[in-house]
PDB file of C-alpha atoms in Angstrom:
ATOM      1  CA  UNK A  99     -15.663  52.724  -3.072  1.00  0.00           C
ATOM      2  CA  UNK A 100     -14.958  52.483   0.745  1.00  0.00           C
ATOM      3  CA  UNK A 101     -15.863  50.254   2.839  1.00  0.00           C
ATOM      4  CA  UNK A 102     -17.597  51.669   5.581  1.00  0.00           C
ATOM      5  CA  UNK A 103     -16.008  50.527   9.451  1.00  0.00           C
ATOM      6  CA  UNK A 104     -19.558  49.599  10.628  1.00  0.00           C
ATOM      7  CA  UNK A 105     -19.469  47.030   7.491  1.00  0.00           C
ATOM      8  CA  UNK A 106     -17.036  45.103   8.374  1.00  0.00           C
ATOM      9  CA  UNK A 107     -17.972  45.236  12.038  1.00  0.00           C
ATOM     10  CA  UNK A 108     -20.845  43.508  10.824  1.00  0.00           C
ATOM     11  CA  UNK A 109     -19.781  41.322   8.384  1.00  0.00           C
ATOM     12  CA  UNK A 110     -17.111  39.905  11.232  1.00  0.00           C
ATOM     13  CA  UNK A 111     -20.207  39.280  13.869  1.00  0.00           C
ATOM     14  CA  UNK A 112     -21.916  37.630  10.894  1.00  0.00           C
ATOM     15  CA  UNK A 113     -19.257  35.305  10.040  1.00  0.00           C
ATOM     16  CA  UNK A 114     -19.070  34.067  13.591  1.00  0.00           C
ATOM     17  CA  UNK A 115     -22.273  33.242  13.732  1.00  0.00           C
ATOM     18  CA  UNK A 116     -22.677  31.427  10.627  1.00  0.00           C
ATOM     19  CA  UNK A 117     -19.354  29.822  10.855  1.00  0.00           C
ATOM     20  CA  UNK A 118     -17.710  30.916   7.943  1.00  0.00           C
ATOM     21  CA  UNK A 119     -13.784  30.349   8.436  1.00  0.00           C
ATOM     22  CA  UNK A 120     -10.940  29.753   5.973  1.00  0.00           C
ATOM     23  CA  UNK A 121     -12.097  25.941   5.715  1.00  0.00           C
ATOM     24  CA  UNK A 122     -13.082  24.982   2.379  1.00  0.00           C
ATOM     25  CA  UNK A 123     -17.179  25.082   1.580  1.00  0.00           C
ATOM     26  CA  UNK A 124     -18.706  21.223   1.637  1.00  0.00           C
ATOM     27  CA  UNK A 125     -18.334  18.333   4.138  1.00  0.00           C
ATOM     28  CA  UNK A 126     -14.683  17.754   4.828  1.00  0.00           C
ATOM     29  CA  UNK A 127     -12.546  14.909   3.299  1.00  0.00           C
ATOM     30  CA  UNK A 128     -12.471  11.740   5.200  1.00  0.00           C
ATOM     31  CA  UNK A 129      -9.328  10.214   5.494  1.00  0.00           C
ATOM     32  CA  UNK A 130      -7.100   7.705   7.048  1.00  0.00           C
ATOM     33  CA  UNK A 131      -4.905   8.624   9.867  1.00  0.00           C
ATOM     34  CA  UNK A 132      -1.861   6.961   7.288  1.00  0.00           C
ATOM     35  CA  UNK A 133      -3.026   9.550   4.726  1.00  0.00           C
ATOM     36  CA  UNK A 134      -2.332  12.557   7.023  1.00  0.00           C
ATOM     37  CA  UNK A 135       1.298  11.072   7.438  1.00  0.00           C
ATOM     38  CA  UNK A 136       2.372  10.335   4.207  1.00  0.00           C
ATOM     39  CA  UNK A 137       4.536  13.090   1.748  1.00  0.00           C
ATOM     40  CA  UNK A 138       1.544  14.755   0.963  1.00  0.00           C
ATOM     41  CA  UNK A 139       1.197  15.643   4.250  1.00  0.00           C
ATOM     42  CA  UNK A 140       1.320  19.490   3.940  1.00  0.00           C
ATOM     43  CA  UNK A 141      -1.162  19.583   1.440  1.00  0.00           C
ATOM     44  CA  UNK A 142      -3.705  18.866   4.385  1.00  0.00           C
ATOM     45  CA  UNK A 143      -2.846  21.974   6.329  1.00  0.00           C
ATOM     46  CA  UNK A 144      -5.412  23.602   8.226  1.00  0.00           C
ATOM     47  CA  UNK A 145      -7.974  21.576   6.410  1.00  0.00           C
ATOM     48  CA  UNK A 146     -10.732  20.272   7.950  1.00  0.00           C
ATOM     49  CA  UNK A 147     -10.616  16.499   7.474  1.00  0.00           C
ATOM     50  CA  UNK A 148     -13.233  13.912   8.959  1.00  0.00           C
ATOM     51  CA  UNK A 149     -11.565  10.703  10.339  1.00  0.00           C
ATOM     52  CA  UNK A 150     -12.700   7.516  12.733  1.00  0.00           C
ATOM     53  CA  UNK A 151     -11.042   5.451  15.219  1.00  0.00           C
ATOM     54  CA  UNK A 152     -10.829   4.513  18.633  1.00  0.00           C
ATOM     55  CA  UNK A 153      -9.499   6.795  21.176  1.00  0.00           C
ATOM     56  CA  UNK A 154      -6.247   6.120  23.866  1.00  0.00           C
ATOM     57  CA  UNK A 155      -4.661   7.666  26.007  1.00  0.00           C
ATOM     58  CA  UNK A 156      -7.732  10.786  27.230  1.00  0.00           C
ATOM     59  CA  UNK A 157      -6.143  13.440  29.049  1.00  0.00           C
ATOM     60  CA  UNK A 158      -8.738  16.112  30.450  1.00  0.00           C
ATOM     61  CA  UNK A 159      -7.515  18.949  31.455  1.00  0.00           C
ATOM     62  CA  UNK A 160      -8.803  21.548  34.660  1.00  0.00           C
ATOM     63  CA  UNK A 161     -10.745  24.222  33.778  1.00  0.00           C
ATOM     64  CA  UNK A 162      -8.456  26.965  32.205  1.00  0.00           C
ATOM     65  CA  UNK A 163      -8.373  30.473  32.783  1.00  0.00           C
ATOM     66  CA  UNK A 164      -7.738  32.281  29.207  1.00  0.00           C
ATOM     67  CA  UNK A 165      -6.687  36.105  30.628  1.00  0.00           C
ATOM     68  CA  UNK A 166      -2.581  34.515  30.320  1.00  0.00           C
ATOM     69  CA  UNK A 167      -1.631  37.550  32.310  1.00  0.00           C
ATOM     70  CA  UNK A 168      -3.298  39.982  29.992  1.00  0.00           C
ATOM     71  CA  UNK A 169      -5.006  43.144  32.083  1.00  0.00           C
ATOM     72  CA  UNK A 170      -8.808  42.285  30.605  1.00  0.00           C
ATOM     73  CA  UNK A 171     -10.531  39.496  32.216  1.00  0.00           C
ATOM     74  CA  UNK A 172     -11.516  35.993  30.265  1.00  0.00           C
ATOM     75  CA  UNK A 173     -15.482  36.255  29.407  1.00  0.00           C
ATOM     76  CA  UNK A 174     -15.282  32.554  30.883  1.00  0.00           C
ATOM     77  CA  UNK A 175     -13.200  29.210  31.460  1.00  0.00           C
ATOM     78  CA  UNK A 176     -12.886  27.082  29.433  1.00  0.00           C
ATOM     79  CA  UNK A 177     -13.566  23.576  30.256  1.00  0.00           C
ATOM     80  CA  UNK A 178     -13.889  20.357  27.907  1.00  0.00           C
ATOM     81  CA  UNK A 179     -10.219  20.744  27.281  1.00  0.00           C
ATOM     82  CA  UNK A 180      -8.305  17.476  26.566  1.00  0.00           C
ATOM     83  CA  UNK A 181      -6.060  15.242  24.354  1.00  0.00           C
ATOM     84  CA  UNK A 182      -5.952  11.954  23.172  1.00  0.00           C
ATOM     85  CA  UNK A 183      -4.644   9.271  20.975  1.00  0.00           C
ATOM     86  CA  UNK A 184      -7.064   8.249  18.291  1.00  0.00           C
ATOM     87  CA  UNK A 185      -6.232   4.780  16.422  1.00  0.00           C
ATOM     88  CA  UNK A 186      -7.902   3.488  13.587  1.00  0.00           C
ATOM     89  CA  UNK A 187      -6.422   0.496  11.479  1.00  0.00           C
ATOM     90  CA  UNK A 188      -3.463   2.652   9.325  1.00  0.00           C
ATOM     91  CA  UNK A 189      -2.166   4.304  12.306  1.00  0.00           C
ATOM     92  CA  UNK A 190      -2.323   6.727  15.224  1.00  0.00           C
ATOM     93  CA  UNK A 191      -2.493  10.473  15.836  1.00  0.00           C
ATOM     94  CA  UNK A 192      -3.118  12.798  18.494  1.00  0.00           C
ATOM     95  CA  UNK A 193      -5.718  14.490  19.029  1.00  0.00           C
ATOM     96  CA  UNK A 194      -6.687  18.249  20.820  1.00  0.00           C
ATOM     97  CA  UNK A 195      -9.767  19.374  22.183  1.00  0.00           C
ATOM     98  CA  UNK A 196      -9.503  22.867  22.948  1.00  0.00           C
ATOM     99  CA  UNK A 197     -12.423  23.269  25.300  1.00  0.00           C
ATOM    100  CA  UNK A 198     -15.247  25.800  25.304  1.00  0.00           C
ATOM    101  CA  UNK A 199     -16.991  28.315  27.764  1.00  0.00           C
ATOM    102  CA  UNK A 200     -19.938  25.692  28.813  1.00  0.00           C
ATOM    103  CA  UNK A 201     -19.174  22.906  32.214  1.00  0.00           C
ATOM    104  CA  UNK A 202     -21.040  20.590  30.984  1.00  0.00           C
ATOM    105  CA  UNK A 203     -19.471  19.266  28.382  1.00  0.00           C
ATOM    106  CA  UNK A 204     -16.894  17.226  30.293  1.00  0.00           C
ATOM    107  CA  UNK A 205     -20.064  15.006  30.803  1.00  0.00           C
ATOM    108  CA  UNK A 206     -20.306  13.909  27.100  1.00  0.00           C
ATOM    109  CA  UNK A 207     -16.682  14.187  26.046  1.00  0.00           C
ATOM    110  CA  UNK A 208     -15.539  10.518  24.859  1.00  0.00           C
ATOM    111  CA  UNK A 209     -13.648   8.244  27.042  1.00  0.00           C
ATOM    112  CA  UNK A 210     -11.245   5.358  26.154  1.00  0.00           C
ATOM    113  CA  UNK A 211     -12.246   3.046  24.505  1.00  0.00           C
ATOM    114  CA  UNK A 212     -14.986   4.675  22.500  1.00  0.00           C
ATOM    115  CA  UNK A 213     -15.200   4.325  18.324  1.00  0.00           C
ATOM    116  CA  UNK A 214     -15.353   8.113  17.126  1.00  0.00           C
ATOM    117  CA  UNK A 215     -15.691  10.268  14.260  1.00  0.00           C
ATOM    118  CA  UNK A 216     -13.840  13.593  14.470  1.00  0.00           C
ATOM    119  CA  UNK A 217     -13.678  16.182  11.870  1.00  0.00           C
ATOM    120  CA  UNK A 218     -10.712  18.720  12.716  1.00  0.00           C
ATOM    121  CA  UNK A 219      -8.113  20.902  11.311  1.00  0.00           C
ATOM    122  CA  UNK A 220      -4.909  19.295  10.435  1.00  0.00           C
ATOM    123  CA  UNK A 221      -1.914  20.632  11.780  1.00  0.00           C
ATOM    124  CA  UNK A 222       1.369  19.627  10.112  1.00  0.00           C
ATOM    125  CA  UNK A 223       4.148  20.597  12.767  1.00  0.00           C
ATOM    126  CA  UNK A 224       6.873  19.272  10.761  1.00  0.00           C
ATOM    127  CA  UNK A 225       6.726  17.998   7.197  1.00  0.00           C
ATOM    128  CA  UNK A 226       9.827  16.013   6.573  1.00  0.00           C
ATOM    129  CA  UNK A 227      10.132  12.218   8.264  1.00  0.00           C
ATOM    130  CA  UNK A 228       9.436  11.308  10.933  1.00  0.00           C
ATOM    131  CA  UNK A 229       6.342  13.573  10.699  1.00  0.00           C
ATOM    132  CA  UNK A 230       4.337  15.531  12.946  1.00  0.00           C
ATOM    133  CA  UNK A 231       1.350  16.193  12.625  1.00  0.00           C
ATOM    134  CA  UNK A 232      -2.042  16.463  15.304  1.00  0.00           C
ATOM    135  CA  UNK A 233      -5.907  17.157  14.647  1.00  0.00           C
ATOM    136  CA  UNK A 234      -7.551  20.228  17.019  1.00  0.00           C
ATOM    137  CA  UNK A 235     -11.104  18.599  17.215  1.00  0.00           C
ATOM    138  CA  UNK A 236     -14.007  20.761  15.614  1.00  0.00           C
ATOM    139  CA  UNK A 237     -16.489  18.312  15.983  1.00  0.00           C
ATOM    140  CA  UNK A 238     -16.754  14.605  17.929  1.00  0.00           C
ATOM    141  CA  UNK A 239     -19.399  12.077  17.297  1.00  0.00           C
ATOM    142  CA  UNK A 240     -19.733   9.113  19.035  1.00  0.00           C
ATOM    143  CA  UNK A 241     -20.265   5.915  17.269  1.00  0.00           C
ATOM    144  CA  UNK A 242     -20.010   3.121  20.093  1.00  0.00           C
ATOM    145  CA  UNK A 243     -19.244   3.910  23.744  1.00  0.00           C
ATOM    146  CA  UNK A 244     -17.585   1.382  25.595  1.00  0.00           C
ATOM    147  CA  UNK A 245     -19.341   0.041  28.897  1.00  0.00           C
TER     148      UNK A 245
END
């Protein structure tokens, strides 16, 4: 049986919608930042996890043009983008926000201070000690904002 082009075309569009990635079905794992450091490390990668602290250290970054030199033009900037430090009481690990094609999100991105919950993909950069490992922010709630 083949699978006709239009098919997949379709399938693809549908999956973006719905959000279907590689990320396992269910409500991600919450864990401690001390869990996503320890041996076991690399069994985390490129799962989504959920984890809270309080975040250090906010970088935001300028709008960002995503052409890179390529000949077709970006559909939009992307703004929102920033990184941080996020601490909770087993440790500390950075954090990535990679920004999306709406302005107005810089106006309710967290600042420092604030107690968050962020579910994220883990990304193990190097699995032997010391390790290195960072979350790319999916999703941020804020619990408490600081004054």
């Amino acid at each position: 049986m083949s699978v006709q082009p239009w098919l997949i075309s379709r399938l693809l569009t549908l999956s973006f919608f719905l959000g279907v990635s590689s990320v396992s079905a269910g409500d991600p794992e919450r864990v401690s930042i001390q869990t996503l450091f320890s041996p076991q490390a690399l069994s985390y990668q490129q799962h989504a996890v959920t984890v809270e602290g309080v975040i250090q250290d906010l970088q935001m970054f300028s709008p960002f043009d995503r052409t890179n030199g390529r000949s077709t033009p970006a559909k939009c900037l992307l703004y929102g983008r920033a990184a941080f430090l996020l601490e909770d009481e087993t440790g500390i690990i950075p954090v990535e926000v990679l920004g999306t094609c709406h302005p107005d999100v810089v106006e309710v991105l967290p600042h420092n201070g604030d107690h968050v919950r962020i579910t994220g993909l883990v990304q193990v950069l190097k699995s032997e000690a010391p390790r290195l490992v960072r979350i790319q922010a999916m999703t941020i709630q804020i619990l408490e904002s600081t004054p």
